[in-house]
XYZ file of C-alpha atoms in Angstrom:
484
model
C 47.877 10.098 3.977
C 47.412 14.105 4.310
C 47.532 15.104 8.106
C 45.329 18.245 7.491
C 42.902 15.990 6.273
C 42.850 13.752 9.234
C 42.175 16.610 11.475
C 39.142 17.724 9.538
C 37.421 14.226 9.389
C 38.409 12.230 12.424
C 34.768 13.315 14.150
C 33.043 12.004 11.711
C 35.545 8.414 11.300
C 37.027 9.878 7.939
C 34.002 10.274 6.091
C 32.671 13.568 4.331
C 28.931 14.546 6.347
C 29.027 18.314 7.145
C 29.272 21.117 4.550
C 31.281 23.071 6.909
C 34.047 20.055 6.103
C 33.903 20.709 2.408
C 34.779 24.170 3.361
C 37.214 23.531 5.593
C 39.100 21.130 3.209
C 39.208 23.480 0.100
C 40.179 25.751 2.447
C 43.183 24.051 4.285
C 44.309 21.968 1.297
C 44.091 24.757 -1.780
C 44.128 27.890 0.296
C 40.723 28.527 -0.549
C 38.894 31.965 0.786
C 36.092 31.451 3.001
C 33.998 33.367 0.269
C 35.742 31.203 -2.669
C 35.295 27.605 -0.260
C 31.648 28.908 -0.230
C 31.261 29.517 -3.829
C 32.580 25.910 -4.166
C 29.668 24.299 -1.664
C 26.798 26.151 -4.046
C 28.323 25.163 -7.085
C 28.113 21.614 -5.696
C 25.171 21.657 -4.380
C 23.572 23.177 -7.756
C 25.325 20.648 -9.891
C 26.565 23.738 -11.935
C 28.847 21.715 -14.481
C 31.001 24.819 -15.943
C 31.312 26.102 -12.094
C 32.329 23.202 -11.142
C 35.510 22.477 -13.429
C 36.549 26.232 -12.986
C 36.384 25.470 -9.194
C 37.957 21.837 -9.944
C 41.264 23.437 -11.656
C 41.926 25.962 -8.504
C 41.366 23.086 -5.850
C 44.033 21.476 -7.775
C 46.771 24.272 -8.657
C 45.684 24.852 -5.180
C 46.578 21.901 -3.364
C 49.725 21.419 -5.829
C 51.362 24.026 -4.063
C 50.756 22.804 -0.596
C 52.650 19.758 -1.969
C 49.573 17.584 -2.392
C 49.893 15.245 -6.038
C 47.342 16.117 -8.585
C 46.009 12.465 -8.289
C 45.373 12.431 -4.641
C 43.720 16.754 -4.804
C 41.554 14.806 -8.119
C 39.934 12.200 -6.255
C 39.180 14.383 -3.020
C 37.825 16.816 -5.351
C 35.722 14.096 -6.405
C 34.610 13.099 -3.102
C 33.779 16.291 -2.122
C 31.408 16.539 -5.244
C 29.726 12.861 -4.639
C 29.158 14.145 -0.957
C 27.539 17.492 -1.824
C 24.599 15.316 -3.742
C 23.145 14.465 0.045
C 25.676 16.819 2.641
C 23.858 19.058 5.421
C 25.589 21.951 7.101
C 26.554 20.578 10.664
C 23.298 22.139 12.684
C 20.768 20.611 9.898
C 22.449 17.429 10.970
C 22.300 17.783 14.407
C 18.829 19.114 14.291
C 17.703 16.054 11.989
C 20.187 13.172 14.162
C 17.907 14.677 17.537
C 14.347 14.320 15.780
C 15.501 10.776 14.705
C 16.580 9.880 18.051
C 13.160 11.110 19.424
C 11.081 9.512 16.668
C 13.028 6.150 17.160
C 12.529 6.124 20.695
C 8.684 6.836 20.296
C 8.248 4.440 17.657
C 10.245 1.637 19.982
C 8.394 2.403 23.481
C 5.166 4.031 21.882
C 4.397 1.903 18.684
C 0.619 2.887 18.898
C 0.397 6.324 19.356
C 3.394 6.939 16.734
C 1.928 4.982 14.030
C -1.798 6.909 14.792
C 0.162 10.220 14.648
C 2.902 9.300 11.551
C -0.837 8.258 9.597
C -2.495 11.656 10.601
C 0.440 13.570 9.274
C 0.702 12.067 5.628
C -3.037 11.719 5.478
C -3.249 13.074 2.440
C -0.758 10.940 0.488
C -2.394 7.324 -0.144
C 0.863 5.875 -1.089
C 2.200 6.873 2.153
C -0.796 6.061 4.279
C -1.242 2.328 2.754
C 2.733 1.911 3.526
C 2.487 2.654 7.059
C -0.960 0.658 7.198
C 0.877 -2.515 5.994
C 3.969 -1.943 8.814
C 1.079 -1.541 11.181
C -0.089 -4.971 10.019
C 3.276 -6.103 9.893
C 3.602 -5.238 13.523
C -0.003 -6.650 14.685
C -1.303 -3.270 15.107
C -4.822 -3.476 13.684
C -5.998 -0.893 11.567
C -10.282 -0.395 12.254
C -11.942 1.000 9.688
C -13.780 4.578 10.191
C -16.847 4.789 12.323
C -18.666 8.345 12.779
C -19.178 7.091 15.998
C -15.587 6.712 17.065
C -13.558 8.429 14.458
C -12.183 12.153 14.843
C -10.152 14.183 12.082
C -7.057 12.110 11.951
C -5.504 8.589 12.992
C -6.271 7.893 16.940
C -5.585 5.259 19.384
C -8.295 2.593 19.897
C -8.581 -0.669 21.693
C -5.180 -1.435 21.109
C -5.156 -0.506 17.764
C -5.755 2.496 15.405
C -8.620 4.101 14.376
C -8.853 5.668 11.143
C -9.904 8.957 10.721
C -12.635 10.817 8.977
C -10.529 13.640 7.170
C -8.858 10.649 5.391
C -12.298 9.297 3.817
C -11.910 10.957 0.282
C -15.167 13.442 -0.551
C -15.465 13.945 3.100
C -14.004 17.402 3.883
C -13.647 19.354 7.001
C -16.447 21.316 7.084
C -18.466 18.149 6.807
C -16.303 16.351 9.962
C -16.592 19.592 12.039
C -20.157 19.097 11.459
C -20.087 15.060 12.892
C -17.540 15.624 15.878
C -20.180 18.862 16.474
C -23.467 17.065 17.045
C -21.218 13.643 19.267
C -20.245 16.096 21.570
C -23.754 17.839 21.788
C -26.047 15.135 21.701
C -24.085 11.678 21.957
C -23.817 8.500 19.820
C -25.629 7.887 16.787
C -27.954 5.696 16.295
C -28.884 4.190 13.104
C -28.432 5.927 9.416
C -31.853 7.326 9.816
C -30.579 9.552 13.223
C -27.635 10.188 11.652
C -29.548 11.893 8.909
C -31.932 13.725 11.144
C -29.149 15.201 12.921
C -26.157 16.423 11.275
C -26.547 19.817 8.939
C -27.317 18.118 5.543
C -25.876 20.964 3.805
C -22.811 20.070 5.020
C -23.111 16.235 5.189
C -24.125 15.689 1.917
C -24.911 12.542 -0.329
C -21.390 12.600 -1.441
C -20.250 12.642 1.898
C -22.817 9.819 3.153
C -21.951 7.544 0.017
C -18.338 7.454 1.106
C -18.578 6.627 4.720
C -20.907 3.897 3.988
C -18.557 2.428 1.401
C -15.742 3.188 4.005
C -17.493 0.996 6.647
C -18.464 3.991 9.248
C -21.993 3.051 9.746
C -20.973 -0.555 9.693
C -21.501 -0.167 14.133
C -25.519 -0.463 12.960
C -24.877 -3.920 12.304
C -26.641 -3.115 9.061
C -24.821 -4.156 5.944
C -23.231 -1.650 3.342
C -25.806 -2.854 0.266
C -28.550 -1.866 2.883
C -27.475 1.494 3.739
C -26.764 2.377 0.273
C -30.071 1.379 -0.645
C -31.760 3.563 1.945
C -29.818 6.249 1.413
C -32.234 8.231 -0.225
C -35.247 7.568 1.902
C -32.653 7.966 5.114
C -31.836 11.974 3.234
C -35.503 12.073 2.882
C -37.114 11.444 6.091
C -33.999 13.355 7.698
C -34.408 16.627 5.452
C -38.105 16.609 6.116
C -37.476 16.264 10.258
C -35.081 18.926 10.119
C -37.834 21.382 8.253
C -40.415 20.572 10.864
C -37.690 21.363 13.462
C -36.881 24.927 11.685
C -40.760 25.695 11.374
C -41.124 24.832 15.309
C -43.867 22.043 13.859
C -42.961 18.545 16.026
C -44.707 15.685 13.523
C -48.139 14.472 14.615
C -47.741 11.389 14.147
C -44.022 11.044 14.961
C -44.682 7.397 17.446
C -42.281 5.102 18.104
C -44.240 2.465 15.531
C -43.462 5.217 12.716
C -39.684 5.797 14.033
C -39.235 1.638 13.678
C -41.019 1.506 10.312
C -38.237 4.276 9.420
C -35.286 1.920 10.111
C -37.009 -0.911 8.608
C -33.837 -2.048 6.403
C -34.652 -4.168 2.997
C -33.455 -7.826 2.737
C -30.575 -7.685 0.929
C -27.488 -9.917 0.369
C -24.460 -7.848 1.426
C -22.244 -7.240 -1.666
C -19.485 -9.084 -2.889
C -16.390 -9.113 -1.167
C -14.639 -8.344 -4.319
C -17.882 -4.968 -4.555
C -16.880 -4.251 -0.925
C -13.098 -4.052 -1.373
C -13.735 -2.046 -5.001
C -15.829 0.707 -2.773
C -13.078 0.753 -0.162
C -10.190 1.606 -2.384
C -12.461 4.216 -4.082
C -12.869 5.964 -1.018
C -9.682 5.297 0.816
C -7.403 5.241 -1.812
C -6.422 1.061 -1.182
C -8.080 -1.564 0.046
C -8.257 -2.084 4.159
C -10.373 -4.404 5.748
C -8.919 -7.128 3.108
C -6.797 -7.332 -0.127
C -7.504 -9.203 -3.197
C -3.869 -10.736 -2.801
C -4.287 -11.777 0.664
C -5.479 -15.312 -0.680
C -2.599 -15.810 -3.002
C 0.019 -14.891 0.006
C 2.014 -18.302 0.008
C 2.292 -18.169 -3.442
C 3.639 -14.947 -3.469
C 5.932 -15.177 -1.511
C 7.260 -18.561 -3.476
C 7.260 -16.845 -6.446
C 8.521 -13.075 -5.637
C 11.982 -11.895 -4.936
C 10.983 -8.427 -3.520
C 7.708 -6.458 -2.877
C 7.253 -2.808 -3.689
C 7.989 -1.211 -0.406
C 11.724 -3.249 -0.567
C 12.797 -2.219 -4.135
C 13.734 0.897 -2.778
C 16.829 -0.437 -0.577
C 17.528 -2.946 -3.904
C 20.650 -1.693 -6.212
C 20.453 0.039 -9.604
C 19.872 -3.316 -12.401
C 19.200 -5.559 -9.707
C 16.892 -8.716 -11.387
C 13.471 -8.827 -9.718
C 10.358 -10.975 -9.970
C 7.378 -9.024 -8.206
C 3.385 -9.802 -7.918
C 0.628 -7.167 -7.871
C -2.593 -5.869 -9.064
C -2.608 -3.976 -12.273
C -3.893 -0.078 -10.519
C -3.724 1.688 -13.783
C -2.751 1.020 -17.215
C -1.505 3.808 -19.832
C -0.813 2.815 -23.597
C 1.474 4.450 -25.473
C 2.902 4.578 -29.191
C 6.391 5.018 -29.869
C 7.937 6.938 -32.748
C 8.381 3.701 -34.561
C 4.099 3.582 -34.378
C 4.464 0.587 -31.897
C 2.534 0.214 -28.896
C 3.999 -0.331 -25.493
C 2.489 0.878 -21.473
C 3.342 2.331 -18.223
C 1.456 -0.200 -15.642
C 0.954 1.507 -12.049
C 1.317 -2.002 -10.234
C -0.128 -2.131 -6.627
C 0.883 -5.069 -4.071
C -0.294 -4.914 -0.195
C 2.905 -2.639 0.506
C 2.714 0.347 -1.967
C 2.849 0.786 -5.453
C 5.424 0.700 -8.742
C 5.492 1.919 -12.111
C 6.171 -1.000 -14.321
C 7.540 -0.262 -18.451
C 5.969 -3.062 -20.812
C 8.098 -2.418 -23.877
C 6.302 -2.861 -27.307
C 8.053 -7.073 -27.826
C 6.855 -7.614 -24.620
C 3.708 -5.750 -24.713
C 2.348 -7.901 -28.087
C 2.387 -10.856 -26.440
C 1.735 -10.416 -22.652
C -1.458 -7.655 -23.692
C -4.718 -9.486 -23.240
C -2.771 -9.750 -19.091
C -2.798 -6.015 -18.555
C -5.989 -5.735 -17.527
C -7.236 -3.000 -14.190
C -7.589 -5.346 -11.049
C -6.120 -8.338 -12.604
C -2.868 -10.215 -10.359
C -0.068 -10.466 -12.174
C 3.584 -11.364 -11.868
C 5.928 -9.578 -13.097
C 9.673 -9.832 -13.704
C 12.122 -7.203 -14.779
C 15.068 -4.977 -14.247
C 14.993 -2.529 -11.512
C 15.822 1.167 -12.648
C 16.354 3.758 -9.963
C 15.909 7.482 -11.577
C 16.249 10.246 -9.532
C 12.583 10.367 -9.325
C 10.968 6.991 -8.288
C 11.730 3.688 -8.890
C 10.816 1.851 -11.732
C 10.519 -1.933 -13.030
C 11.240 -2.462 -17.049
C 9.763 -5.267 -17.815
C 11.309 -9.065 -19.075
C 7.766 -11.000 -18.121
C 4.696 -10.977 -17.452
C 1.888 -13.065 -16.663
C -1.233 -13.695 -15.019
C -0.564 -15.408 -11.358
C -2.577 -18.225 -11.631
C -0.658 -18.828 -14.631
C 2.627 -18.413 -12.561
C 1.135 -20.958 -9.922
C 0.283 -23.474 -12.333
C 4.047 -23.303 -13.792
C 5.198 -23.875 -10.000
C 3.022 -26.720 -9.195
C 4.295 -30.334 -10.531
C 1.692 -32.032 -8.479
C -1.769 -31.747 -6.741
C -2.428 -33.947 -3.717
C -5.767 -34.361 -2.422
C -5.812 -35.866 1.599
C -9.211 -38.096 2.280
C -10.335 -39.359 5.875
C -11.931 -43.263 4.964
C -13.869 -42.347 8.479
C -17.632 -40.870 7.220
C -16.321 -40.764 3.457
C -19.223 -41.376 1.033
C -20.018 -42.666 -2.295
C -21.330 -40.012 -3.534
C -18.329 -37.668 -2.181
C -16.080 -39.743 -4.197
C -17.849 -39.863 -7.504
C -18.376 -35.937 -6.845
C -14.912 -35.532 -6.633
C -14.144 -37.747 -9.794
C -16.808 -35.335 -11.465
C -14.758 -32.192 -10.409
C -11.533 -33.981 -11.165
C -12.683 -34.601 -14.848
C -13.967 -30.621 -15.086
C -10.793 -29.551 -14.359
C -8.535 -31.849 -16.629
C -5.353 -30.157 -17.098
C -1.323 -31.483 -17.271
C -0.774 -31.884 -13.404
C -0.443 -35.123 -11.615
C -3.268 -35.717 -9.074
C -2.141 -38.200 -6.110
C -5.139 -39.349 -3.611
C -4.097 -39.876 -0.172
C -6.457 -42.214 2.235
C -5.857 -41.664 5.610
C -7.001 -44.612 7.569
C -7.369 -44.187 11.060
C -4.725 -44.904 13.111
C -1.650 -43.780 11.106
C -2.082 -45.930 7.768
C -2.490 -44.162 4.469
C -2.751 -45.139 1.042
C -2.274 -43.135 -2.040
C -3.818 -43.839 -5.031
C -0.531 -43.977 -8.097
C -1.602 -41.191 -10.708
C -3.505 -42.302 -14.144
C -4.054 -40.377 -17.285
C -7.258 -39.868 -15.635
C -5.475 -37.752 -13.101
C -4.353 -35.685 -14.589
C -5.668 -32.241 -13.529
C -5.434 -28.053 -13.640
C -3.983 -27.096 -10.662
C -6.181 -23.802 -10.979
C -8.307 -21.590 -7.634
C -11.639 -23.016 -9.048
C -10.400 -26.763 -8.668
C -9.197 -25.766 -5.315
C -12.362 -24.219 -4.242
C -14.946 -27.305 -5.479
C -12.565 -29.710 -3.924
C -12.200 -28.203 -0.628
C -15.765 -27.258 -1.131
C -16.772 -30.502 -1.004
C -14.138 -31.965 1.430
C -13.298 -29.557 3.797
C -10.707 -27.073 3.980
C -6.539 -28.361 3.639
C -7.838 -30.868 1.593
C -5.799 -29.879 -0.993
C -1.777 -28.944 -1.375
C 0.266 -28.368 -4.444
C 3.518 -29.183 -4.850
């Protein structure tokens, strides 16, 4: 034990946190100058290698002649150096312990208003942005999508909930929000696409601009759907740009009746889009998807078959052994020196994203899987670089694939009570579509309590896959079916 040490780390429970305490030790233990003890912070905080073992060798002859052994001065030295690679000076840290006193506080007693404001400020940064919109999920803070109606630049506090903002609609810039937050004040709500367009400075609002919110969901208040609007997007710039001249000339339309204002409206019949189209548009426009997520179906299974997601790799060690399920985001191929081809995978889950290494052994086999949009489950190695983390690749495969290895059996619950004929040769007919190496077990429930299951046959046998799910529920009802 060195006394002099004790004195200079007994605030802080022995542990290195302030620069000033680097100083101070060099200083009391090797006789250090205040200019030399400074020399010695920079040098650690700069990671200058040759600096450092000059400075190493004084701190030692140093603290040999204060009567301190060379193997004790060695592995303070050391300390000191590990410290340095995240140490404040003592105000930083007071300044930084105060704002995370005030931002925990907020966040505990405020949860609403924090989460609106901690969105506005990273904006800008889509990883960030669909982090903190999965804690606000986490945390049954719902998230509404944009509305031109409601929206203002950033994040804001709605109904409970958040509202997203405008600015963070990609292709919709300033100038062109300015222009929307403008014309509510002035003249009120909008009404319809068509008054939206007849309104706002086109110049500003542009088709760009108009293409995004609808795919975004801000016009979705008309009760119109998106496939609608996008349709009349052009007649809706039309009519609008043409109103607008008439306006500039001082000429109010003739005709302009209220029969000619409803046959502007008029929407086409049209199916809206798929929800697979809808969700596409969304992450175009807001950088991940909101109002859904293709994984949301497969959550039980991914959490049966996951050890981590992306947003909790970050507290895992250095090597740790991980399984993890996403989408494939992005997909770059490579060749290596040896002419062998291997990719970088940006992998995207409902929490953030990864960058996952398929090596070129892996890579041959697992290819026709890494494929934009596709859910896959990966397992790997965890590698923490000073950067970002990474995954490196052991396995991958689709996750249906991964289900099917899970599932040993497929049971399929029938009420006797209104059960037809033709139900049960339609689900024989589905059965035999979907023949596969899974045992099938029938359960009749028989009011009261009695049930009977039907022993599994060849017959049976079955692919536990989504599509038999879907035609058997489809036909049955939903929770017919559970896989064990």
């Amino acid at each position: 034990e060195i006394p002099k040490l004790r004195e200079i780390l007994e605030d802080t429970y022995g542990v290195i946190v302030y620069q000033e305490q680097v100083m101070r030790i060099a200083s009391s233990l090797a006789n250090f100058s205040l200019g030399d003890a400074d020399i010695l912070r920079r040098a650690m905080s700069k990671k200058d290698p040759g600096e450092m073992e000059r400075l190493k060798e004084k701190f030692i002859q140093g603290a040999r002649r204060n009567g301190i052994e060379q193997e004790k001065s060695e592995r303070i030295f050391e300390m000191m150096a590990k410290f340095a690679e995240y140490g404040f000076n003592k105000s930083h840290s007071a300044a930084y312990a105060l704002i995370a006193y005030q931002t925990a506080y907020l966040k505990a007693h405020y949860p609403i208003e924090f989460m609106a404001a901690l969105l506005t400020c990273d904006m800008d940064n889509t990883d960030k942005v669909m982090r903190y919109v999965a804690e606000c999920r986490e945390k049954g803070i719902e998230v509404h999508p944009p509305d031109i109606n409601e929206s203002d630049w950033g994040f804001t506090v709605y109904r409970g909930g958040i509202r997203y903002g405008l600015g963070a609609v990609k292709n919709v810039g300033f100038g062109a929000v300015e222009e929307i937050l403008r014309l509510r004040d002035e003249k009120g709500r909008f009404s319809s696409l068509f008054d939206f367009c007849e309104s706002v400075d086109l110049r500003k609002v542009n088709r760009r601009v108009l293409e995004s919110l609808i795919k975004a969901g801000a016009f979705d208040f008309t009760g119109a759907r998106r496939s609608q609007l996008m349709l009349v997007l052009e007649e809706a710039l039309e009519k609008g740009q043409a109103k607008q001249r008439q306006r500039w000339r001082g000429q109010p339309a003739l005709f302009d009746t209220l029969e000619s204002q409803q046959a502007q409206m008029q929407l086409p019949d049209l199916e809206e889009w798929p929800e697979s189209q809808l969700l596409s548009f969304e992450k175009e426009v807001l950088g991940f998807y909101l109002t859904s997520h293709p994984l949301a179906k497969y959550e039980q299974d991914i959490r049966e078959l996951t050890t981590a997601d992306t947003q909790a790799l970050a507290e895992m060690g250095n090597g740790t052994q991980v399984s993890i399920c996403g989408l494939v985001a992005e997909v770059k191929e490579i060749s290596t020196k040896r002419g062998e081809q291997m990719a970088f995978l940006s992998l995207e889950d409902m929490k953030g994203r990864v960058e996952v290494i398929v090596f070129p052994e892996l890579f041959r086999s697992a290819r026709p899987y890494v494929k934009v949009d596709l859910p896959v489950l990966v397992k790997g190695t965890l590698d923490k670089g000073e950067e970002r983390v990474k995954v490196k690749a052991s396995a991958l495969l689709p996750l249906d694939e991964a289900k099917k290895q899970k599932v040993s059996k497929v049971h399929i619950r029938l009420r006797t009570l209104g059960l037809s004929k033709e139900q049960m040769l339609k689900l024989r007919e589905i059965l035999e579509e979907n023949r596969g190496d899974c045992e099938a077990l029938i359960h009749l429930i028989v009011p009261p309590r009695s049930e009977v299951i039907i022993a599994p046959s060849p017959e049976l046998m079955v692919d536990p896959s989504e599509e038999l799910l879907r035609s058997v529920e489809g036909l049955l009802g939903a929770k017919t079916v559970t896989m064990e």
